[in-house]
Amino acid sequence: MAKFEHIKEHIYKKIESGEWPEYHPVSSENALANQFKVSRMTARRALQELSDEGLVTRTRGSGTFVAPLKSQSALLTIRNIADEIRTRQHRHHAVVKVMEQVPAYPALATALHVPVESLVWHSVIVHFENGQAVQVEDRFVNPRLVPNYGHQDFSVHTPHEYLCEVTPLTEASHQIEAVHPDDRLADLLELETPEPCLQIQRRTWCRDGVVSQAILTHPGSKFRLGGHMTFRSTRKSKGEKS
Amino acid sequence: MAKFEHIKEHIYKKIESGEWPEYHPVSSENALANQFKVSRMTARRALQELSDEGLVTRTRGSGTFVAPLKSQSALLTIRNIADEIRTRQHRHHAVVKVMEQVPAYPALATALHVPVESLVWHSVIVHFENGQAVQVEDRFVNPRLVPNYGHQDFSVHTPHEYLCEVTPLTEASHQIEAVHPDDRLADLLELETPEPCLQIQRRTWCRDGVVSQAILTHPGSKFRLGGHMTFRSTRKSKGEKS
DNA sequence: TGATTCATAATGTATATACAACATATGTGC
DNA sequence: GCACATATGTTGTATATACATTATGAATCA
């Protein structure tokens, strides 16, 4: 492994383990150069690449710091429903309908990478925007990675927020489809007449494995998913902010 | 502007203008160093950043080349429907239902950034997978940027493929929702009984403006949208492939 | 106390150099 | 013609150095 990669590895572990939290200062180029017995340019490269990858932020004259976790997913973010509602200046509240431990049926066990019939957390939460139901969140959580999931108050923070805090999320996969809601969903969403629903299945990973699988169902008339992406370079150099 | 940025700019223009097509060789580090009267390390930085941004690919011993346009959108790609079907080893064919020029109604004129009532291309194409209708593609195209849109044979190449060739796409935005198909859509999709449909509205940009707006409608029972994203660093260094 | 100046430290840009690793074409021997 | 060695060009890594630009805190002065 190249020297600059060793240095990256070293810093990466500090961040991943939580030893260096958000905004914690990272050793300077010169400090790393001395510590690892390399030239400043080599230490610099390690920090520069970590900066490119979004793990640290660098400001000239000041130093290098662990980047805030927020700015994670730049592109088609399936955002926290609560945030989304609040940025629309609307009221959000959530009702926890189910919170239990259930044995994992085979498909679920595969999805979460846990033994079949082992207990997993299961929650059903309905999210309201200005009093109208806009999302049913049906979620299964790996208890090995998040043992205290069942003892949180999800009318305050959303499960997504809690999981982001407890486990540093590294990956997510989504499947989106249009479905006809069954009776249970129609009831939870308080739909008078059944209407097409947008259903998002999301699985999230942290470094240690699959954290959670969620099925988010939105009534088609009250929800739209948006995303923006840029394909090619914006011709900006690394340093520039925007 | 920094020297390495001048070099980036120079190469960027060659690519953007089409003067250097896909796989065209890019001047070597030493050649650029001589041409721009800078050190090799500075020329190197320009090429390195262009590589990071995905505009060029570099291979040791061989050289630097303009990157193929394909590998553009790494994340939640709403792929070319034809490709998607073919990678499932299924048959794809398309039927052009409508190909016309229509005056832009106000909302459309805004979306495409063209004058109200000016003529724009409008096409309606149905895509089939193994003989079953799986997508209605309702598309409006900016004729200023793609004057010959109406004279293509879209049973061979999809509009998306054609547009990618003609205009180097730089951005796209998507809106996804679940809808109840109207009679026209139900008819085009050959739905016996109306079912929830996944509707994707996509707008694409090239450097010179909005190229096209498409509304893609899929029957919920026959389509699912998948995506994967990684949030934080994968701890890989720049050079590594995967 | 408050404002200004100054020193220090950190990152940003640029250069010159050395060697390593790899790809490709060329030539050599058989 | 074919296999092998060689030369050359290209990218990758690493070092040492110089100076510019910016942030921050300490020292100085009014």
XYZ file of C-alpha atoms (C1' of nucleotides) in Angstrom:
544
model
C 0.000 0.000 0.000
C 1.199 3.480 -0.811
C 2.289 5.743 1.997
C -0.435 8.309 1.439
C -2.961 5.491 1.682
C -1.638 4.501 5.080
C -2.233 8.011 6.283
C -5.740 8.059 4.830
C -6.443 4.761 6.533
C -5.255 6.111 9.852
C -7.516 9.148 9.686
C -10.398 7.157 8.288
C -10.367 4.880 11.306
C -10.388 7.805 13.705
C -13.496 9.154 12.046
C -15.283 5.861 11.490
C -14.775 4.783 15.080
C -16.191 8.033 16.377
C -12.962 8.934 18.159
C -12.951 12.100 16.068
C -16.489 13.497 15.964
C -17.840 16.157 13.637
C -15.702 19.286 13.417
C -12.842 17.643 15.328
C -9.514 19.012 14.115
C -7.380 16.700 11.995
C -3.607 16.720 12.259
C -2.024 19.284 9.990
C 0.000 18.427 6.934
C 3.269 19.106 8.709
C 2.231 17.145 11.789
C 1.317 14.129 9.682
C 4.526 14.483 7.711
C 6.542 14.265 10.919
C 4.412 11.525 12.449
C 4.569 9.254 9.403
C 8.062 10.295 8.330
C 6.987 11.447 4.889
C 7.248 14.700 3.026
C 4.605 17.324 3.462
C 3.389 16.774 -0.113
C 2.604 13.153 0.660
C 0.710 13.981 3.825
C -1.021 16.676 1.864
C -2.231 14.198 -0.715
C -3.856 12.062 1.950
C -5.752 15.024 3.359
C -6.628 16.300 -0.089
C -8.191 13.013 -1.115
C -10.126 12.731 2.129
C -11.390 16.217 1.405
C -12.401 15.228 -2.134
C -14.277 12.283 -0.691
C -16.123 14.581 1.653
C -14.803 13.179 4.931
C -12.973 16.302 5.985
C -13.184 19.977 5.198
C -10.124 22.133 4.774
C -9.771 25.874 5.070
C -6.600 27.699 4.324
C -5.041 29.332 7.332
C -7.277 27.469 9.705
C -6.800 23.763 9.285
C -8.490 20.467 8.479
C -11.587 19.245 10.318
C -13.868 16.242 10.277
C -16.755 17.059 7.947
C -20.290 17.216 9.326
C -22.287 14.111 8.585
C -25.204 16.049 7.163
C -23.885 16.736 3.723
C -23.867 13.073 2.906
C -26.031 12.284 -0.061
C -25.794 15.024 -2.590
C -27.985 13.521 -5.248
C -31.402 12.006 -5.250
C -31.790 12.093 -1.539
C -34.791 10.388 -0.162
C -34.877 12.782 2.661
C -36.039 12.540 6.131
C -39.775 13.037 5.882
C -39.844 15.295 8.911
C -37.190 17.612 7.508
C -38.964 17.754 4.215
C -42.214 18.767 5.797
C -40.572 21.345 8.007
C -38.717 22.971 5.130
C -42.129 23.447 3.552
C -43.005 25.346 6.709
C -45.650 22.799 7.542
C -46.420 21.034 10.777
C -45.141 17.497 11.226
C -46.152 14.926 13.733
C -45.813 11.184 13.925
C -47.847 8.414 15.532
C -46.250 5.138 16.506
C -48.761 2.430 15.637
C -46.607 -0.618 16.272
C -43.377 -1.215 18.150
C -42.511 -4.832 18.731
C -39.972 -7.585 18.320
C -40.911 -10.242 15.826
C -39.165 -13.342 14.504
C -37.654 -12.749 11.080
C -39.471 -14.544 8.297
C -37.125 -16.018 5.684
C -37.148 -13.145 3.161
C -36.642 -10.585 5.900
C -33.861 -12.634 7.474
C -32.076 -12.622 4.120
C -32.551 -8.897 3.671
C -31.183 -8.056 7.114
C -28.536 -10.797 7.125
C -29.810 -12.296 10.382
C -30.742 -15.889 11.218
C -34.238 -16.990 10.280
C -36.686 -16.714 13.183
C -34.321 -14.519 15.200
C -35.975 -11.521 16.790
C -35.849 -8.185 14.975
C -37.377 -4.814 15.766
C -40.504 -3.918 13.871
C -42.130 -0.509 13.910
C -45.020 1.064 12.050
C -45.176 4.832 12.180
C -47.526 7.189 10.397
C -46.269 10.675 9.528
C -48.628 13.605 9.234
C -48.224 16.917 7.416
C -50.607 19.563 8.694
C -52.716 16.781 10.115
C -52.904 14.780 6.903
C -51.263 11.367 6.703
C -48.515 11.465 4.093
C -46.339 8.453 4.882
C -46.575 5.027 6.446
C -43.156 3.909 7.602
C -43.004 0.159 8.029
C -39.540 -0.666 9.312
C -37.495 -3.657 10.407
C -34.257 -3.043 12.281
C -31.298 -5.297 12.975
C -31.169 -5.576 16.799
C -27.536 -6.646 16.783
C -26.526 -3.240 15.435
C -29.236 -1.164 17.105
C -30.207 -2.912 20.359
C -32.092 0.039 21.851
C -34.241 0.809 18.834
C -37.447 -0.124 20.586
C -36.936 2.234 23.515
C -36.850 5.509 21.619
C -39.520 8.161 21.420
C -40.185 8.432 17.712
C -42.742 11.165 18.034
C -39.775 13.467 18.671
C -37.064 12.183 16.336
C -37.752 10.032 13.310
C -36.243 6.558 13.166
C -34.098 7.734 10.281
C -32.617 10.494 12.401
C -32.012 8.090 15.270
C -30.368 5.498 13.059
C -28.128 8.111 11.462
C -26.920 9.095 14.903
C -26.377 5.611 16.279
C -24.806 3.955 13.249
C -22.765 5.833 10.675
C -24.661 4.949 7.518
C -22.483 4.086 4.572
C -24.806 2.791 1.897
C -28.419 2.648 0.891
C -30.392 0.978 -1.848
C -33.844 1.919 -2.993
C -36.624 0.335 -4.934
C -39.502 2.476 -6.002
C -42.809 1.254 -7.335
C -46.406 2.228 -7.720
C -48.851 0.038 -5.854
C -52.461 -0.248 -4.974
C -52.719 0.110 -1.184
C -54.148 -2.806 0.735
C -56.784 -2.286 3.413
C -54.292 -1.871 6.210
C -52.357 0.864 4.359
C -55.516 2.607 3.196
C -56.652 2.651 6.807
C -53.359 3.995 8.155
C -53.221 6.679 5.457
C -56.857 7.532 6.138
C -57.728 7.203 2.467
C -61.428 7.502 1.764
C -61.096 6.040 -1.700
C -58.057 3.889 -2.521
C -55.627 5.721 -4.753
C -52.264 4.787 -6.286
C -49.420 4.947 -3.795
C -45.720 5.482 -4.239
C -43.867 2.822 -2.329
C -40.197 3.115 -1.532
C -38.264 0.203 -0.146
C -35.030 1.307 1.404
C -32.250 -0.769 2.902
C -29.418 0.930 4.753
C -25.976 -0.330 5.620
C -23.346 0.719 8.083
C -19.847 -0.687 8.024
C -20.865 -3.673 10.116
C -23.807 -4.832 8.047
C -27.430 -4.207 7.153
C -28.987 -1.823 9.633
C -32.561 -1.570 8.560
C -35.166 -2.153 5.927
C -38.000 0.292 5.536
C -41.051 0.338 3.353
C -42.328 3.886 2.956
C -45.749 4.315 1.408
C -47.082 7.667 0.242
C -50.462 8.483 -1.223
C -49.911 9.462 -4.868
C -51.966 12.605 -4.597
C -49.928 13.992 -1.737
C -46.375 13.069 -2.564
C -43.826 13.502 -5.271
C -40.211 12.458 -5.263
C -37.708 14.847 -6.755
C -34.067 14.602 -7.635
C -31.413 16.406 -9.516
C -28.131 15.208 -10.873
C -25.268 16.641 -12.815
C -23.476 14.319 -15.152
C -20.339 15.974 -16.252
C -17.869 18.226 -14.621
C -18.949 21.638 -13.555
C -15.478 22.727 -14.505
C -14.816 23.793 -10.956
C -11.504 23.142 -9.351
C -11.248 21.144 -6.202
C -10.925 24.018 -3.819
C -13.914 26.029 -4.871
C -17.011 26.014 -2.767
C -19.695 26.738 -5.286
C -6.768 31.697 -12.367
C -4.263 29.029 -11.391
C -2.114 27.504 -14.105
C -3.511 24.027 -13.690
C -6.987 25.478 -14.144
C -6.004 26.992 -17.458
C -4.930 23.586 -18.650
C -8.167 22.009 -17.429
C -10.121 24.684 -19.233
C -8.232 24.038 -22.448
C -8.941 20.323 -22.381
C -12.498 20.823 -21.197
C -13.274 22.932 -24.247
C -11.834 20.335 -26.599
C -14.143 17.732 -25.136
C -17.228 19.878 -24.751
C -17.006 21.155 -28.312
C -16.768 17.631 -29.653
C -13.356 18.254 -31.190
C -12.098 15.378 -29.071
C -14.678 12.592 -29.169
C -14.899 9.557 -26.902
C -11.626 7.685 -26.473
C -9.652 10.435 -28.223
C -6.144 10.617 -26.760
C -5.388 13.589 -24.530
C -1.978 15.211 -24.550
C 0.428 13.551 -22.144
C 1.666 15.172 -18.959
C 5.014 16.005 -20.528
C 3.431 17.360 -23.698
C 1.158 19.658 -21.696
C 4.072 20.705 -19.513
C 5.987 21.827 -22.600
C 2.989 23.388 -24.301
C 1.934 25.459 -21.300
C 5.446 26.031 -19.981
C 4.752 24.481 -16.604
C 6.280 21.633 -14.662
C 5.057 18.131 -15.223
C 3.502 18.067 -11.746
C 1.267 20.990 -12.626
C 0.144 19.466 -15.908
C -0.364 16.256 -14.007
C -2.693 17.927 -11.564
C -4.910 19.186 -14.361
C -5.232 15.707 -15.852
C -5.701 14.136 -12.440
C -8.609 16.395 -11.574
C -10.245 15.859 -14.944
C -9.912 12.166 -14.253
C -11.498 12.565 -10.814
C -14.362 14.402 -12.421
C -14.850 11.571 -14.858
C -14.075 13.455 -18.051
C -10.994 11.458 -18.921
C -9.627 8.042 -18.076
C -5.980 7.423 -17.415
C -4.016 4.209 -17.580
C -0.449 3.902 -16.581
C 1.884 3.156 -19.431
C -0.771 3.892 -21.995
C -2.003 7.435 -21.662
C -5.001 9.666 -21.029
C -8.166 9.456 -23.088
C -11.527 11.177 -23.257
C -13.907 9.149 -21.120
C -16.866 7.440 -22.769
C -20.097 9.271 -22.170
C -21.879 6.150 -20.986
C -20.514 5.943 -17.522
C -22.076 9.232 -16.675
C -24.544 8.875 -13.889
C -23.185 6.635 -11.235
C -26.123 6.787 -8.870
C -29.793 6.309 -9.278
C -29.717 6.082 -13.016
C -33.002 6.075 -14.743
C -31.632 4.011 -17.490
C -32.438 3.742 -21.081
C -35.455 1.478 -21.139
C -34.134 -0.465 -24.125
C -30.827 -1.216 -22.423
C -32.613 -2.274 -19.292
C -34.798 -4.718 -21.142
C -31.909 -6.123 -23.133
C -29.776 -6.684 -20.064
C -32.648 -8.816 -18.782
C -32.189 -10.806 -21.985
C -35.654 -9.855 -23.100
C -36.877 -8.616 -26.441
C -37.459 -4.895 -26.849
C -39.359 -3.085 -29.511
C -40.881 0.372 -29.756
C -43.851 1.831 -31.597
C -43.971 5.504 -32.489
C -47.550 6.620 -31.920
C -47.103 10.343 -32.404
C -44.428 12.494 -34.012
C -45.369 16.077 -34.578
C -44.534 19.696 -34.003
C -46.873 21.520 -31.680
C -46.978 25.028 -30.274
C -45.694 25.160 -26.705
C -48.372 25.794 -24.152
C -47.286 28.152 -21.359
C -46.151 25.583 -18.787
C -44.207 23.651 -21.416
C -42.641 26.826 -22.771
C -41.400 27.599 -19.282
C -40.036 24.101 -18.791
C -38.127 24.121 -22.065
C -37.166 27.794 -21.901
C -38.686 28.561 -25.285
C -41.182 31.270 -26.296
C -44.845 30.495 -25.688
C -46.587 29.148 -28.802
C -43.273 28.450 -30.551
C -43.122 25.042 -32.221
C -41.542 22.157 -30.317
C -41.160 18.499 -31.163
C -43.621 16.134 -29.534
C -43.368 12.368 -29.660
C -45.271 9.544 -28.029
C -43.571 6.178 -28.087
C -44.627 2.917 -26.478
C -41.905 0.494 -25.415
C -42.561 -3.241 -25.267
C -40.767 -5.979 -23.338
C -41.418 -9.404 -24.788
C -44.494 -8.002 -26.466
C -45.932 -6.409 -23.333
C -46.197 -2.636 -23.053
C -43.982 -1.434 -20.197
C -43.477 2.276 -20.843
C -45.208 5.184 -22.506
C -42.682 7.858 -23.379
C -44.323 11.228 -23.871
C -41.620 13.657 -24.864
C -41.194 17.288 -25.823
C -37.917 18.375 -27.393
C -36.374 21.804 -27.857
C -36.035 22.196 -31.659
C -33.409 24.891 -31.353
C -31.003 22.383 -29.828
C -32.188 19.283 -31.688
C -33.588 20.424 -35.039
C -33.672 16.968 -36.648
C -35.431 15.176 -33.810
C -38.516 14.482 -35.890
C -36.654 12.717 -38.687
C -35.146 9.854 -36.715
C -36.220 6.240 -36.704
C -36.976 5.589 -33.056
C -37.849 1.957 -33.544
C -34.079 1.408 -33.852
C -32.576 3.802 -31.316
C -34.497 5.274 -28.404
C -34.882 9.046 -28.207
C -32.701 8.983 -25.124
C -29.897 7.339 -27.052
C -30.276 9.808 -29.905
C -30.307 12.832 -27.602
C -27.228 11.593 -25.763
C -25.398 11.418 -29.050
C -26.496 14.749 -30.447
C -26.208 16.891 -27.324
C -23.741 16.189 -24.546
C -26.083 15.981 -21.570
C -24.903 17.730 -18.463
C -27.798 17.665 -16.041
C -31.094 16.008 -15.375
C -33.870 16.416 -12.871
C -36.508 13.872 -12.020
C -39.865 13.851 -10.391
C -41.439 10.565 -9.529
C -45.007 9.984 -8.537
C -47.705 7.373 -8.475
C -50.732 8.138 -10.604
C -53.923 6.642 -11.830
C -53.646 6.296 -15.612
C -56.115 8.208 -17.718
C -57.898 6.514 -20.612
C -55.260 7.433 -23.150
C -52.437 5.959 -21.063
C -54.450 2.859 -20.162
C -55.088 2.363 -23.852
C -51.451 2.839 -24.862
C -50.257 0.500 -22.116
C -52.928 -2.012 -23.090
C -54.193 -2.234 -19.539
C -57.326 -4.325 -19.169
C -58.074 -2.953 -15.737
C -56.556 0.366 -14.675
C -53.727 -0.088 -12.189
C -51.418 2.317 -10.356
C -48.647 3.619 -12.588
C -45.217 4.956 -11.809
C -44.726 8.224 -13.604
C -41.314 9.784 -14.033
C -40.928 13.283 -15.301
C -37.439 13.945 -16.544
C -35.898 17.138 -17.807
C -32.444 17.094 -19.350
C -29.999 19.888 -19.940
C -26.964 20.319 -22.112
C -24.638 23.257 -21.796
C -26.783 25.410 -24.059
C -30.100 24.915 -22.297
C -33.000 22.576 -21.685
C -32.970 19.802 -24.233
C -36.048 17.822 -23.488
C -38.831 16.993 -21.110
C -40.141 13.481 -20.935
C -42.959 11.884 -19.028
C -42.383 8.169 -18.676
C -45.290 6.085 -17.444
C -44.913 2.481 -16.316
C -47.584 0.100 -15.159
C -46.975 -0.589 -11.479
C -47.227 -4.334 -11.860
C -44.488 -4.475 -14.480
C -41.943 -1.974 -13.359
C -39.764 -1.145 -10.439
C -37.133 1.524 -10.123
C -33.916 0.613 -8.368
C -31.007 2.646 -7.136
C -27.972 2.337 -4.980
C -25.865 4.950 -3.344
C -22.864 5.091 -1.094
C -22.712 7.941 1.336
C -19.264 8.071 2.743
C -15.896 7.251 1.385
C -15.231 3.724 0.346
C -11.721 4.344 1.509
C -10.396 3.711 -1.967
C -7.678 5.849 -3.396
C -8.157 7.771 -6.579
C -6.431 5.391 -8.854
C -8.226 2.202 -7.925
C -10.843 0.820 -10.231
C -13.189 -0.875 -7.849
C -10.475 48.843 26.961
C -10.219 48.805 22.077
C -7.986 48.943 17.741
C -3.949 47.969 15.128
C 0.064 45.446 14.016
C 2.710 41.452 13.877
C 4.173 36.709 14.187
C 2.904 32.155 13.487
C 0.819 28.356 11.516
C -2.004 26.246 8.130
C -3.321 25.400 3.492
C -2.691 26.502 -1.758
C 0.205 26.690 -5.872
C 4.274 25.669 -8.401
C 8.725 23.640 -9.560
C 12.547 20.195 -10.167
C 13.879 15.690 -9.542
C 14.080 10.674 -8.944
C 12.490 6.269 -9.435
C 8.791 2.644 -10.062
C 5.277 0.266 -12.749
C 3.109 -0.554 -16.892
C 2.015 -0.582 -22.143
C 3.454 -0.627 -26.584
C 6.237 -0.850 -30.448
C 10.647 -2.361 -32.199
C 14.157 -5.326 -33.115
C 16.657 -9.632 -32.435
C 17.495 -14.500 -32.554
C 15.674 -18.758 -33.692
C 6.798 -16.462 -38.828
C 7.209 -16.503 -33.792
C 8.925 -15.869 -29.166
C 11.661 -13.066 -26.474
C 14.235 -9.171 -25.008
C 14.737 -4.187 -25.235
C 13.869 0.669 -25.691
C 10.778 4.271 -25.089
C 6.942 6.741 -23.550
C 3.328 7.345 -20.040
C 1.368 7.409 -15.656
C 2.056 6.659 -10.379
C 4.499 7.685 -6.086
C 7.594 10.298 -3.304
C 10.656 14.014 -1.878
C 12.565 18.742 -1.104
C 11.893 23.380 -1.739
C 9.958 28.029 -2.407
C 6.623 31.336 -2.008
C 1.610 32.946 -1.752
C -2.684 33.372 0.781
C -5.451 33.140 4.714
C -6.853 32.550 9.730
C -5.796 33.212 14.395
C -3.977 34.743 18.488
C -0.544 37.559 20.802
C 1.710 41.797 21.369
C 1.678 46.603 21.015
C -0.092 51.148 21.149
C -3.445 54.782 21.829
